[in-house]
Coordinates of C-alpha atoms in Angstrom, one line a residue:
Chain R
X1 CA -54.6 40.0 -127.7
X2 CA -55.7 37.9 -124.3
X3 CA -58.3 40.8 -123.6
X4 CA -59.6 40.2 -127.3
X5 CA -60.5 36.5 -126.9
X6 CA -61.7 36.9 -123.4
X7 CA -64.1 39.4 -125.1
X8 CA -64.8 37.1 -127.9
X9 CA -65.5 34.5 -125.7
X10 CA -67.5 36.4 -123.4
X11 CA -69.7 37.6 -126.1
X12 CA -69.9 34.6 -127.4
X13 CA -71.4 33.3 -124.2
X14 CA -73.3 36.6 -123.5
X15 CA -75.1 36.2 -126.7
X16 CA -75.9 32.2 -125.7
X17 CA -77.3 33.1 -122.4
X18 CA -79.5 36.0 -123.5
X19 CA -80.8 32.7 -126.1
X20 CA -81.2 30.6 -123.1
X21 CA -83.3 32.7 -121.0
X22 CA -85.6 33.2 -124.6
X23 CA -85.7 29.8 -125.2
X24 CA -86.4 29.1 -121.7
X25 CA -84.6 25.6 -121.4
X26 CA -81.7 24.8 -118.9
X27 CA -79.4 22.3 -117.3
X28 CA -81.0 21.9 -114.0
X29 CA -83.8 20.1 -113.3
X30 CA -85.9 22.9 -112.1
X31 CA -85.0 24.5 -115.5
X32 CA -84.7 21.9 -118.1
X33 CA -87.7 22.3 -121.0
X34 CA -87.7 18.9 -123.3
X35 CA -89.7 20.6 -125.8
X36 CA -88.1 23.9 -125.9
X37 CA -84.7 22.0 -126.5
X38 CA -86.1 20.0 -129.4
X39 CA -87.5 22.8 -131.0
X40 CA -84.3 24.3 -130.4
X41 CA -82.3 21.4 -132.0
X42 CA -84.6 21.4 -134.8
X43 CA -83.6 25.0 -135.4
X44 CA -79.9 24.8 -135.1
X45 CA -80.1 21.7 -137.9
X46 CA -82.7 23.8 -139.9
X47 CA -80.2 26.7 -140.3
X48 CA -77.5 25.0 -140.5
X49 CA -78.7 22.9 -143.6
X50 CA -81.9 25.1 -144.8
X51 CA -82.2 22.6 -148.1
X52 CA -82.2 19.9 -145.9
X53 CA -86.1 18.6 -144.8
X54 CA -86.4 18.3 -141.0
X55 CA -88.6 14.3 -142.2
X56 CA -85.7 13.6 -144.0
X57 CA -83.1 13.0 -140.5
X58 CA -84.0 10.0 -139.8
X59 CA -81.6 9.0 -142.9
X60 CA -78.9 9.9 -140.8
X61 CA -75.9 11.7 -142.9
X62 CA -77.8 10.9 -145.9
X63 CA -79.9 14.3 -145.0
X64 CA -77.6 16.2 -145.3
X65 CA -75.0 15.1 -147.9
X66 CA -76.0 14.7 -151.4
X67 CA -72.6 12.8 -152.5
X68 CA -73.0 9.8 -150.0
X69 CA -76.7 9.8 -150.6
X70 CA -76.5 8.7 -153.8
X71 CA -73.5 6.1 -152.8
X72 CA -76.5 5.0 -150.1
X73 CA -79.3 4.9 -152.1
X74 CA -77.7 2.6 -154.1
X75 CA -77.2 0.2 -151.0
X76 CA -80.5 0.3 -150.6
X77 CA -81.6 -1.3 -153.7
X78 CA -80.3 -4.6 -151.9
X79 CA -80.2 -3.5 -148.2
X80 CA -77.8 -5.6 -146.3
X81 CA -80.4 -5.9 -143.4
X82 CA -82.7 -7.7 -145.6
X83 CA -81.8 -11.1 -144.5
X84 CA -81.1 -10.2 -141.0
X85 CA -85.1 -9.1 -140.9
X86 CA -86.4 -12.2 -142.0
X87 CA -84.0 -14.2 -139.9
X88 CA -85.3 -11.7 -136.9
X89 CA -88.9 -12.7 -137.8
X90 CA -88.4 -16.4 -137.9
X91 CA -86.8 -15.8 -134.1
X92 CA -89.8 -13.7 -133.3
X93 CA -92.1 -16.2 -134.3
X94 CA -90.3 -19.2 -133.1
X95 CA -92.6 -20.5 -129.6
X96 CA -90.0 -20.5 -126.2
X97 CA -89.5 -24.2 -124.6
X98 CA -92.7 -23.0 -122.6
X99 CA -95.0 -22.6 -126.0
X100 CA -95.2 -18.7 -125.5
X101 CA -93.2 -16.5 -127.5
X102 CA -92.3 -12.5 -128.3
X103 CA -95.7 -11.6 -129.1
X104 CA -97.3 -12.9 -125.8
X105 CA -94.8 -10.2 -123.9
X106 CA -95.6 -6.9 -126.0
X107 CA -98.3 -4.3 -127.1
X108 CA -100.0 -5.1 -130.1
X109 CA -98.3 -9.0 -130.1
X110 CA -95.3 -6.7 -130.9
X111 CA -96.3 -5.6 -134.1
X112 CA -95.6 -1.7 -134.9
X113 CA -94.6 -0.6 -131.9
X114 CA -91.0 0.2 -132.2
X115 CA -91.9 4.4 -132.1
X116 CA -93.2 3.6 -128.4
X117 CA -89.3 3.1 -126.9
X118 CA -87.9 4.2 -125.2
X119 CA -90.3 4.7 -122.5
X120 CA -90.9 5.8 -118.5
X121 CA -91.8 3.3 -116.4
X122 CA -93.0 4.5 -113.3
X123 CA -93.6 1.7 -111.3
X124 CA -89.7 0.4 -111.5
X125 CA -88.3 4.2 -112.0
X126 CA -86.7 3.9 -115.1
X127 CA -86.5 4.2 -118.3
X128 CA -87.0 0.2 -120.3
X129 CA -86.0 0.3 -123.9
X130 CA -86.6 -2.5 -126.1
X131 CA -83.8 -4.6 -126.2
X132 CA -84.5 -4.6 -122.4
X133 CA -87.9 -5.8 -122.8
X134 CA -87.0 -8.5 -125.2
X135 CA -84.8 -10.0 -122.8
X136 CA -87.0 -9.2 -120.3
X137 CA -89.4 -11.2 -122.0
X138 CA -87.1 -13.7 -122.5
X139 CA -86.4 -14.5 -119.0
X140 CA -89.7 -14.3 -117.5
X141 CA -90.3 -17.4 -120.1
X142 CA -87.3 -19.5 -119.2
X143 CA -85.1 -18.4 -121.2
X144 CA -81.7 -17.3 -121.2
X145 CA -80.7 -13.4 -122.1
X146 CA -79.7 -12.6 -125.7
X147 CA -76.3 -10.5 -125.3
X148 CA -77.2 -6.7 -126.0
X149 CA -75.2 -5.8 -128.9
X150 CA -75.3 -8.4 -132.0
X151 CA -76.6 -11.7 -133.6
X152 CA -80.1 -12.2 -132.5
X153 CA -81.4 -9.6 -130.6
X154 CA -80.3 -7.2 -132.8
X155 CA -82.1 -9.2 -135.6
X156 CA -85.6 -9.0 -133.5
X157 CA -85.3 -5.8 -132.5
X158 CA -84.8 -5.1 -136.6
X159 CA -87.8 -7.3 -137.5
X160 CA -89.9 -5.4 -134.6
X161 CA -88.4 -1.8 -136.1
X162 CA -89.4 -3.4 -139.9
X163 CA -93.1 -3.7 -138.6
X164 CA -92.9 -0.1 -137.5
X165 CA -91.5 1.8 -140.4
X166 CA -93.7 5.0 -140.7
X167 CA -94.8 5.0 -137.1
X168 CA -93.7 8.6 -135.8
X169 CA -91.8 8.3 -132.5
X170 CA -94.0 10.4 -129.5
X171 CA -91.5 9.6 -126.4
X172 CA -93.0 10.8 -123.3
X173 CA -92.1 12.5 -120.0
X174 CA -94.9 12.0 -117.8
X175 CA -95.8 15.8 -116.9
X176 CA -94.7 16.8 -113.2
X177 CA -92.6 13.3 -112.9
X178 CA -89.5 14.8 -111.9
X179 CA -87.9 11.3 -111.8
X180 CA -88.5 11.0 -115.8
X181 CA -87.5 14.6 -115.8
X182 CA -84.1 13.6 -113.9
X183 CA -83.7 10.7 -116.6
X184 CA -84.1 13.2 -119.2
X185 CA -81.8 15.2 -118.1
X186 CA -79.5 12.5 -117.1
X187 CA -79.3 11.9 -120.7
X188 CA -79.2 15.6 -121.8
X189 CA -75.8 16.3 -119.8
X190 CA -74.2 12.8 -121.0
X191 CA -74.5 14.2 -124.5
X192 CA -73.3 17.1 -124.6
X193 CA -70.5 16.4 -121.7
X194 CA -66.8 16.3 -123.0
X195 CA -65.1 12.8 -121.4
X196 CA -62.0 10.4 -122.3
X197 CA -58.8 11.4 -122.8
X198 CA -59.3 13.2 -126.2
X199 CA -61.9 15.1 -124.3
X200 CA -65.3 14.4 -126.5
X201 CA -68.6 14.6 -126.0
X202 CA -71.1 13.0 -128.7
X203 CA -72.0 16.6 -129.4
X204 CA -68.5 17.7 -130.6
X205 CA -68.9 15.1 -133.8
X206 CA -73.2 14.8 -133.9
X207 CA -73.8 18.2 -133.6
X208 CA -70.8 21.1 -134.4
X209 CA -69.2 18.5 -136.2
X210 CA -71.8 17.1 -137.8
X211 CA -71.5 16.7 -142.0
X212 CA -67.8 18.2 -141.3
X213 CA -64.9 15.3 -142.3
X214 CA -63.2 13.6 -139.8
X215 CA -59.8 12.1 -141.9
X216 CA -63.0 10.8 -145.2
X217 CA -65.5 10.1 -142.3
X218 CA -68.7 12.3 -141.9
X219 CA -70.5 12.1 -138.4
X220 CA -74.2 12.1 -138.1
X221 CA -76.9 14.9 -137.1
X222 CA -78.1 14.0 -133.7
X223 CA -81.7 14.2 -134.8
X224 CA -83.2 11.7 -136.1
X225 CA -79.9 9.1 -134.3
X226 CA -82.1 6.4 -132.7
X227 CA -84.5 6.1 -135.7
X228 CA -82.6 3.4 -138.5
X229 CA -81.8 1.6 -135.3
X230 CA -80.3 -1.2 -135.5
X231 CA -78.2 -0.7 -138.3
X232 CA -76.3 -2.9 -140.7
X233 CA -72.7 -0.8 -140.4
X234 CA -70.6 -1.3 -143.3
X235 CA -67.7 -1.1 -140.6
X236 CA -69.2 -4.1 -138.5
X237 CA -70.2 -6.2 -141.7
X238 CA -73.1 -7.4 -139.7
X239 CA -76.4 -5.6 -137.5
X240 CA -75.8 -4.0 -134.2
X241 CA -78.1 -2.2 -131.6
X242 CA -78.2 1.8 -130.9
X243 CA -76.0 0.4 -127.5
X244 CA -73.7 -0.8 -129.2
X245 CA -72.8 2.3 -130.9
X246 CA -73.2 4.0 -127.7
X247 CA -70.8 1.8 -126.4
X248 CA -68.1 2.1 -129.4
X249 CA -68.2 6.3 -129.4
X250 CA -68.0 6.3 -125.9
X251 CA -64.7 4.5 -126.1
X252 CA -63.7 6.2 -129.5
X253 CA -63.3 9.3 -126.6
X254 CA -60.9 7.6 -124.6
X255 CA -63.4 6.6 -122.6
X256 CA -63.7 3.2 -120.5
X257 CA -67.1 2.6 -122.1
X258 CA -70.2 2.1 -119.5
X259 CA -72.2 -0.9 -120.2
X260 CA -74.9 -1.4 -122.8
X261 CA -78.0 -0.9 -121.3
X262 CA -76.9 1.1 -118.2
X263 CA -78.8 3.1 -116.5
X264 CA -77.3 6.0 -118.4
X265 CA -77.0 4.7 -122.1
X266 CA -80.9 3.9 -121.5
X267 CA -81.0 7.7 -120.3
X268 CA -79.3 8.6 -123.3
X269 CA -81.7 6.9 -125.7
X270 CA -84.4 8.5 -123.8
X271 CA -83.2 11.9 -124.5
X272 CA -82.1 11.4 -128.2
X273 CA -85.5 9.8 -129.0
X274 CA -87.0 12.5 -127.8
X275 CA -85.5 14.6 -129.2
X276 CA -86.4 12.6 -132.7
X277 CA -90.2 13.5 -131.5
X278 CA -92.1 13.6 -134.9
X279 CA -89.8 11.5 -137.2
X280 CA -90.9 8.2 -138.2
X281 CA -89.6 4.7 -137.6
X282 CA -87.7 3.5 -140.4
X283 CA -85.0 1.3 -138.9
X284 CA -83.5 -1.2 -139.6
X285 CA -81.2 1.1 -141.3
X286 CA -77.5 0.9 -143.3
X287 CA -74.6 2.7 -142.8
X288 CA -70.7 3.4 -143.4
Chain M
X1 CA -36.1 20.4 -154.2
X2 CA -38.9 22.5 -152.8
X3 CA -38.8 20.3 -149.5
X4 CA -35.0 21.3 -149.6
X5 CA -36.0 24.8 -149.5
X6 CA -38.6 24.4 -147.1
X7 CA -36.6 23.0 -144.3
X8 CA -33.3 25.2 -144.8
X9 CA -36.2 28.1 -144.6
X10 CA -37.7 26.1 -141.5
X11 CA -34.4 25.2 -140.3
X12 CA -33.3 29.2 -140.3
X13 CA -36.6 29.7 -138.8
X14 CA -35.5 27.5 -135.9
X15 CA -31.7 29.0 -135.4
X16 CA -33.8 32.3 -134.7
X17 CA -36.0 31.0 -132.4
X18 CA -34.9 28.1 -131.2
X19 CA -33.0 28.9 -127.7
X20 CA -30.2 26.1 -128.2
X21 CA -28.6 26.0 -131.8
X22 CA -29.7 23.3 -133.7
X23 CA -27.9 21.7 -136.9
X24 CA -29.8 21.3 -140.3
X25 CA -29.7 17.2 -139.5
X26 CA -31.4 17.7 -135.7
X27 CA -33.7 20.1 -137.5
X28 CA -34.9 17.4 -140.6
X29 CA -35.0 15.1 -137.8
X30 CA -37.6 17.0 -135.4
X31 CA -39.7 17.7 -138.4
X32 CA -39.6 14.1 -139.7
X33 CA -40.7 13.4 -136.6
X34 CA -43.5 16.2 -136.3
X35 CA -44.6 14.5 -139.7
X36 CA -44.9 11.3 -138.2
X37 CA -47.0 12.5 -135.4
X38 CA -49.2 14.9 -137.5
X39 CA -50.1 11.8 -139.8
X40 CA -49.9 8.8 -137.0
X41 CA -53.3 7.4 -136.4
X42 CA -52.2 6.3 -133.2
X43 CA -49.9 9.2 -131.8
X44 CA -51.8 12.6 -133.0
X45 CA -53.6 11.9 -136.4
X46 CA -53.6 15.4 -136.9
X47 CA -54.8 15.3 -140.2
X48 CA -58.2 13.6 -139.5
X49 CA -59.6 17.2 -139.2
X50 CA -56.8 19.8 -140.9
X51 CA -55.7 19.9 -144.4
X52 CA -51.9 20.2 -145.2
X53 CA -50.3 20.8 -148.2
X54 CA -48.3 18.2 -147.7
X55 CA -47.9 15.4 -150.8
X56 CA -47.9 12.8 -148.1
X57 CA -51.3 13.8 -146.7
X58 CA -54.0 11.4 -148.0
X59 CA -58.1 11.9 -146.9
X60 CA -57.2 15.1 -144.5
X61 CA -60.5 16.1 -142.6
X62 CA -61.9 19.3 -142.3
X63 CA -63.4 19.9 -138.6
X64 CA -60.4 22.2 -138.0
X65 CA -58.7 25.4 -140.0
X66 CA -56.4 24.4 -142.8
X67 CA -52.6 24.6 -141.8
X68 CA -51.6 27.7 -144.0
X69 CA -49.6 30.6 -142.8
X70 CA -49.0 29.2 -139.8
X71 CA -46.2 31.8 -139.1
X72 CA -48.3 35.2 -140.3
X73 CA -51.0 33.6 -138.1
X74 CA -48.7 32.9 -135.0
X75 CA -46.2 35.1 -134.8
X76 CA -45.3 33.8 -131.3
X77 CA -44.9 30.0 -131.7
X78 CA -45.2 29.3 -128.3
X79 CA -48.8 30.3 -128.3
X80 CA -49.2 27.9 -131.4
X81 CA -47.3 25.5 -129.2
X82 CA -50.0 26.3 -126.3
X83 CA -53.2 25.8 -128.7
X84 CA -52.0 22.3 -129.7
X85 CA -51.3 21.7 -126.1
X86 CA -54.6 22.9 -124.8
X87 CA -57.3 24.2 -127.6
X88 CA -59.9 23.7 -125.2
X89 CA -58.0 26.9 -123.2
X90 CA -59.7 29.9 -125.8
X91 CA -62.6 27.0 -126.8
X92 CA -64.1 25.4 -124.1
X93 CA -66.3 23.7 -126.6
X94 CA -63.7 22.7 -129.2
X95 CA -63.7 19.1 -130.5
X96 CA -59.8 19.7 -130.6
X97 CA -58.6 17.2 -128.1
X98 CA -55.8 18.8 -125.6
X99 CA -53.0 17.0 -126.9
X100 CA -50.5 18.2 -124.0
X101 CA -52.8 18.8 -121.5
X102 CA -54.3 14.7 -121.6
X103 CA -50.5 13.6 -122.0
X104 CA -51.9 12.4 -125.7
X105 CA -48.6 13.3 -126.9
X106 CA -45.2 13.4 -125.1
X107 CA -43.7 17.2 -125.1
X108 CA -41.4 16.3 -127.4
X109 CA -44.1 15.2 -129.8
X110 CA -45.9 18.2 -129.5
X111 CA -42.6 20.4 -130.0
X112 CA -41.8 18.5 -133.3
X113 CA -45.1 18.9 -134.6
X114 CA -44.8 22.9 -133.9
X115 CA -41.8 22.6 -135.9
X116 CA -43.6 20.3 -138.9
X117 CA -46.8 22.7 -139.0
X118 CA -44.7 26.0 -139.1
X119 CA -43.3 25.3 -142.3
X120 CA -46.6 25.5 -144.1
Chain C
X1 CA -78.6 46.2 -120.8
X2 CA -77.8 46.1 -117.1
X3 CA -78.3 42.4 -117.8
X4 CA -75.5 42.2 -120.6
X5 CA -73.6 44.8 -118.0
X6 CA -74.1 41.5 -115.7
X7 CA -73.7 38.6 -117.8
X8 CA -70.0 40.7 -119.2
X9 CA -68.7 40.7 -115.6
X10 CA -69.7 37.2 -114.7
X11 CA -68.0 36.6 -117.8
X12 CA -64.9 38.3 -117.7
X13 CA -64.2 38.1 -114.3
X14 CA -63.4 34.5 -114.2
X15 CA -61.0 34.7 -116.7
X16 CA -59.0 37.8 -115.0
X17 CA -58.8 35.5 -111.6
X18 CA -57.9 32.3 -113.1
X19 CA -55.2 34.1 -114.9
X20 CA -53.4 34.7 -111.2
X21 CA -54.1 31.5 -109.6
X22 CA -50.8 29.0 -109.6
X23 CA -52.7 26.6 -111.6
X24 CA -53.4 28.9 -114.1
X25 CA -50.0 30.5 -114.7
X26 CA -48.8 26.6 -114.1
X27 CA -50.7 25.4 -117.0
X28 CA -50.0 28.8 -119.4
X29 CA -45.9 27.6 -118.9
X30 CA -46.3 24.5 -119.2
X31 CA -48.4 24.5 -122.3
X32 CA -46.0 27.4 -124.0
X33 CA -42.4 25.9 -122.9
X34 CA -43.0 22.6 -121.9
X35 CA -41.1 20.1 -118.9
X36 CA -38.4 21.8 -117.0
X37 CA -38.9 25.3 -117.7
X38 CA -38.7 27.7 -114.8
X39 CA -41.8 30.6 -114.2
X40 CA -42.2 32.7 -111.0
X41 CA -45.4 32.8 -109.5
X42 CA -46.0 36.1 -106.4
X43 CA -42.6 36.0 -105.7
X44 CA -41.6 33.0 -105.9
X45 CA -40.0 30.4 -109.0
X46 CA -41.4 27.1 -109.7
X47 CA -40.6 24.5 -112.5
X48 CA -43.2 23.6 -115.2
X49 CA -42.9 19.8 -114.0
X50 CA -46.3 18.7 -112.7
X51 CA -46.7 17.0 -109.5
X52 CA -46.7 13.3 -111.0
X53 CA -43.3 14.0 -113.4
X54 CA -41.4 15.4 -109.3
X55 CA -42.6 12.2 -108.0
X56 CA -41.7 9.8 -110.7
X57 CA -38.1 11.5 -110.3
X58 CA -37.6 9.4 -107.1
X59 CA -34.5 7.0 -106.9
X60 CA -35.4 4.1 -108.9
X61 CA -36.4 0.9 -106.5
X62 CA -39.0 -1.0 -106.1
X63 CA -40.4 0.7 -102.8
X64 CA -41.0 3.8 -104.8
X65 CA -42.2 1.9 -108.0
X66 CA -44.7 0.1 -106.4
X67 CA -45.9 3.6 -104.2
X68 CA -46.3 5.4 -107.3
X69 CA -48.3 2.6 -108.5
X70 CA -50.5 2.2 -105.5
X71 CA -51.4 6.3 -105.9
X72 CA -52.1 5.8 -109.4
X73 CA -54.6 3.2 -108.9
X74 CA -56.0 5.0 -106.0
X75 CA -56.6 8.2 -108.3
X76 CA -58.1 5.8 -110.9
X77 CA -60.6 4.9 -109.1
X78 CA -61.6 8.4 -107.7
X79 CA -62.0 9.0 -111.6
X80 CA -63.6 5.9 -112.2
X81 CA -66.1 7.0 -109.2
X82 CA -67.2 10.3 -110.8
X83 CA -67.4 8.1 -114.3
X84 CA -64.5 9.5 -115.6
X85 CA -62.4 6.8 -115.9
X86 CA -59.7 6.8 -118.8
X87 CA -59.8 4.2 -121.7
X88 CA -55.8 3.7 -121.3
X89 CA -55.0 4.1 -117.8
X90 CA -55.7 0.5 -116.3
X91 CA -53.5 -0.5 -118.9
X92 CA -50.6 1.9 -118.7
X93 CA -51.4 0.6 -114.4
X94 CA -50.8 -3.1 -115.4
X95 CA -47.7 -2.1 -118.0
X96 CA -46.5 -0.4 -115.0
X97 CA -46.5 -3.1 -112.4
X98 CA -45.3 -6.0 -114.9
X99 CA -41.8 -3.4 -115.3
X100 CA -42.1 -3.2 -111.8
X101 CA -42.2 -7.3 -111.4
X102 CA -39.3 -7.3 -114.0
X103 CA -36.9 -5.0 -112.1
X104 CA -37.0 -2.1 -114.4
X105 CA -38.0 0.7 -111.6
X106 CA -37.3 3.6 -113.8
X107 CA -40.2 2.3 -116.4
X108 CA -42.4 1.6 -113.6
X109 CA -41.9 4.9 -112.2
X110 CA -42.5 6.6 -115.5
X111 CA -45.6 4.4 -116.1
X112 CA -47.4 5.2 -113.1
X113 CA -46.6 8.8 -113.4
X114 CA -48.7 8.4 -116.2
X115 CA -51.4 6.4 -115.1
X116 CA -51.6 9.2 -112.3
X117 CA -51.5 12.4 -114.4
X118 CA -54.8 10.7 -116.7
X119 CA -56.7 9.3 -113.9
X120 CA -56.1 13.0 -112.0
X121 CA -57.0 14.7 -115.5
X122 CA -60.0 12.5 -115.4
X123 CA -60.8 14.0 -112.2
X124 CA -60.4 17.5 -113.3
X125 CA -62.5 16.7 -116.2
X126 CA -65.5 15.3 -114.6
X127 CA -65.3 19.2 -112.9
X128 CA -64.7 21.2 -115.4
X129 CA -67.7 19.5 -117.7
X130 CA -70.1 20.1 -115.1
X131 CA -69.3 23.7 -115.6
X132 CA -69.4 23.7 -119.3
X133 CA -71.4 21.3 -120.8
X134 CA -74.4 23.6 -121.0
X135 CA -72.3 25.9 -123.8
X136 CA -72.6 23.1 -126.5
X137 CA -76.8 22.7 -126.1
X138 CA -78.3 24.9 -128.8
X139 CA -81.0 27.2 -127.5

């Protein structure tokens, strides 16, 4: 019986590692291949839902299960972000003490640039999301930080998503940067890593477990995660940031959660949007 | 009545296997208590991924294999005993968290829970 | 096919190792019978009691309370260090130290065997993920 599993196993893992070598991505960073592993998640969702159309992950669960679809699409007749967007565009637009304001600090006066974050920075080594850089913003104008994961800096960062919908996300790793490459990666391993004391990673529900209940809960597909972000959760009654969410999984795994905006949830955010390469913008989004 | 039946069956189940002799009352009392664990959001909220055909189970998930012919499928209940304590053992991948091995549940939870699932 | 010949014995061979080390045969008992059963190992017989469970079984006084504790927070932070710090286990450490304040030795000793056993699991976790997280990634 033992030698049966082990066998199982083994060709179980056989057959994986003759993938790897075709698909020529790994875990280290002399190996690691962002573009082979998006293809490659692209092609474990494609067979595992074939009616399901790779555009169509950025609307989370909604992709993939036709029963809370319709309960969703019904939602968002009267999204529940609505008033949180306009709010967000009335803080946008509001001048700091200083007479300069959100548009002064970004691309484009911030409009429809959402799809460009996360991003590399060289100069500081790191990767800046934009939460970051709205605080950032922020502070270099006199202003105190907005806390990370509610109330208004979820509500620009939905107002700056709104004026993006449609963009398609291009996240890039500066070729032959191996510090990006290390971030990348940083933010590959944290995914698919088991941690806490009920021994999770976010792979085990976003990815095997994905459209499979938990109790009448149905987790996400990975791809297409950081797209509807922020979201208007049922669960929160109210808008929270993608690092928020970061921050409440982590701990749903037993976990004691690491910060929002840590070096590593950044890392994280850089790897997921990457791997959403080639969906659109279309946060703010809703959800259960 | 059926749940009568069930845990004499369970309970003659247990005289064979179990190494001290138990009486019918210890026995309802382990697999109350297995119940309790299998159901308990807090302690192992077993049924946010299997399905039991148990009236009391409301919403069960469906990440893990139904609990049916859990005898016919383990033959050996300590090696169903080991796969609650440690799935992660034949799986290294398994969402199942190792409910003995992370102390999520007390030994004597996970032995009462052997005895609750066995039945079904 | 010499290359599946390869990959099979990489494969298998861990397995048929592990299954002699103590840890191994530790963990198989203990996850099959439970505390306080009794397995022999080359030789010799040991009881499925892991390390924290022997020293929680101390006598009961403050001295050993509070030692138990001091080792549990010390592991805590070894997990913490490798970022695998336990959601619970500061807690179960503070629970531990206010029955130790109280005079109930026996719950303090109990608690920080806990608090021990998760932060060393933690530990072990922070290992064994770094030599499996790479089977979940689709290719």
């Amino acid at each position: 019986m033992r030698i049966i599993k082990n066998l199982t196993i083994g060709m179980s893992l056989i057959m994986g590692s003759q993938l790897v070598a075709a698909a020529g991505s790994g875990t280290t960073l002399d190996t690691v291949n962002p573009e082979a592993d998006r293809m490659a998640l692209r092609s474990y969702y494609q067979s595992r839902f074939p009616d399901s159309e790779l555009s169509d992950y950025v609307n989370g669960i909604y992709a993939v299960d036709a029963d809370s679809r319709s309960q969703w699409e019904e939602l968002e007749e009267f999204p529940p972000y609505e008033f949180d967007v306009e709010e967000g565009e009335r803080l946008f637009n509001t001048p700091f003490a200083n007479g300069k304001g959100y548009a002064d600090c970004f691309e484009n006066g911030g409009i429809g640039i959402r799809q460009n974050f996360p991003y590399w920075n060289k100069e500081q080594g790191t990767v800046k999301t934009l939460e970051q850089e709205i605080n950032e913003c922020r502070e270099n104008n006199g202003e105190a930080p907005l806390k990370w994961g509610k109330g208004a800096i979820a509500k620009v960062s939905a107002y700056m998503a709104w004026t993006s919908r449609g963009k398609v996300f291009d996240i890039k790793i500066p070729e032959g940067d191996k510090e990006a490459l290390a971030a990348y990666l940083d933010g590959k391993e944290f995914f698919y890593t088991k941690r806490g004391q009920l021994n999770l990673s976010c792979s085990n529900c976003h990815l095997q477990g994905s459209n499979i209940r938990i109790r009448a809960d149905l987790a996400g597909p990975a791809l297409g995660h950081p797209s509807h972000f922020p979201v208007f959760r049922s669960k929160w009654g109210e808008l929270g940031t993608l690092h928020r969410r970061y921050k409440g999984c982590h701990q749903d795994s037993r976990s004691k959660p690491l910060d929002m905006q840590s070096t590593t949830f950044r890392n994280l955010e850089f790897f997921q949007t990457y791997m959403s390469n080639g969906l659109v913008v279309n946060g703010p989004g809703s959800r259960k | 009545m059926r749940k009568l039946t069930t845990s004499m069956c369970a309970a003659g189940l247990l005289a064979l296997i179990a190494t001290a002799p138990a009486s019918a009352a210890t026995v309802d009392d382990v697999i109350a208590e297995g119940k309790a664990v299998y159901m308990g959001k807090s302690r192992g909220n077993c049924i946010s991924c299997h399905q039991i055909n148990d009236p009391d189970a409301n919403l069960p998930g469906n990440q893990g294999p139904p609990m049916v012919a859990m005898a016919q499928r383990f033959p050996d209940k300590r090696l169903l005993r080991a796969q609650i304590w440690d799935a992660s053992k034949t799986n290294p991948i398994t969402i199942m968290p190792p409910l003995g091995k992370h102390w999520i549940l007390s030994e004597e939870e996970i032995d009462a829970v052997v005895e609750y699932i066995y039945q079904f | 096919m010499k290359k599946l010949i390869t990959m099979m014995a990489i494969v298998l061979l861990p397995n048929v190792a592990m299954a002699e080390t103590y840890d191994e045969v530790f963990e198989m008992n203990r996850a099959m019978y439970g505390k306080g059963h009794t397995f022999s190992w080359e030789g010799k017989e040991y009881s499925t009691n892991h390390p924290e469970e022997i020293e929680a079984s101390v006598e009961a006084t403050k001295e050993n309370a509070d030692a138990l504790i001091a080792k549990a927070k010390a592991e805590n932070e070894a997990a913490a260090k490798v970022g695998f710090e336990w959601k619970l286990t500061k807690g179960i450490i503070k629970d531990a130290e206010a029955a130790s304040a109280e005079g109930d030795y026996s719950k303090a000793l109990t608690l920080a065997a806990q608090a021990k056993y998760h932060a060393r699991l933690g530990v072990q976790q922070q290992i064994d993920a770094e030599k499996n997280w790479h089977l979940s990634v689709p290719q």
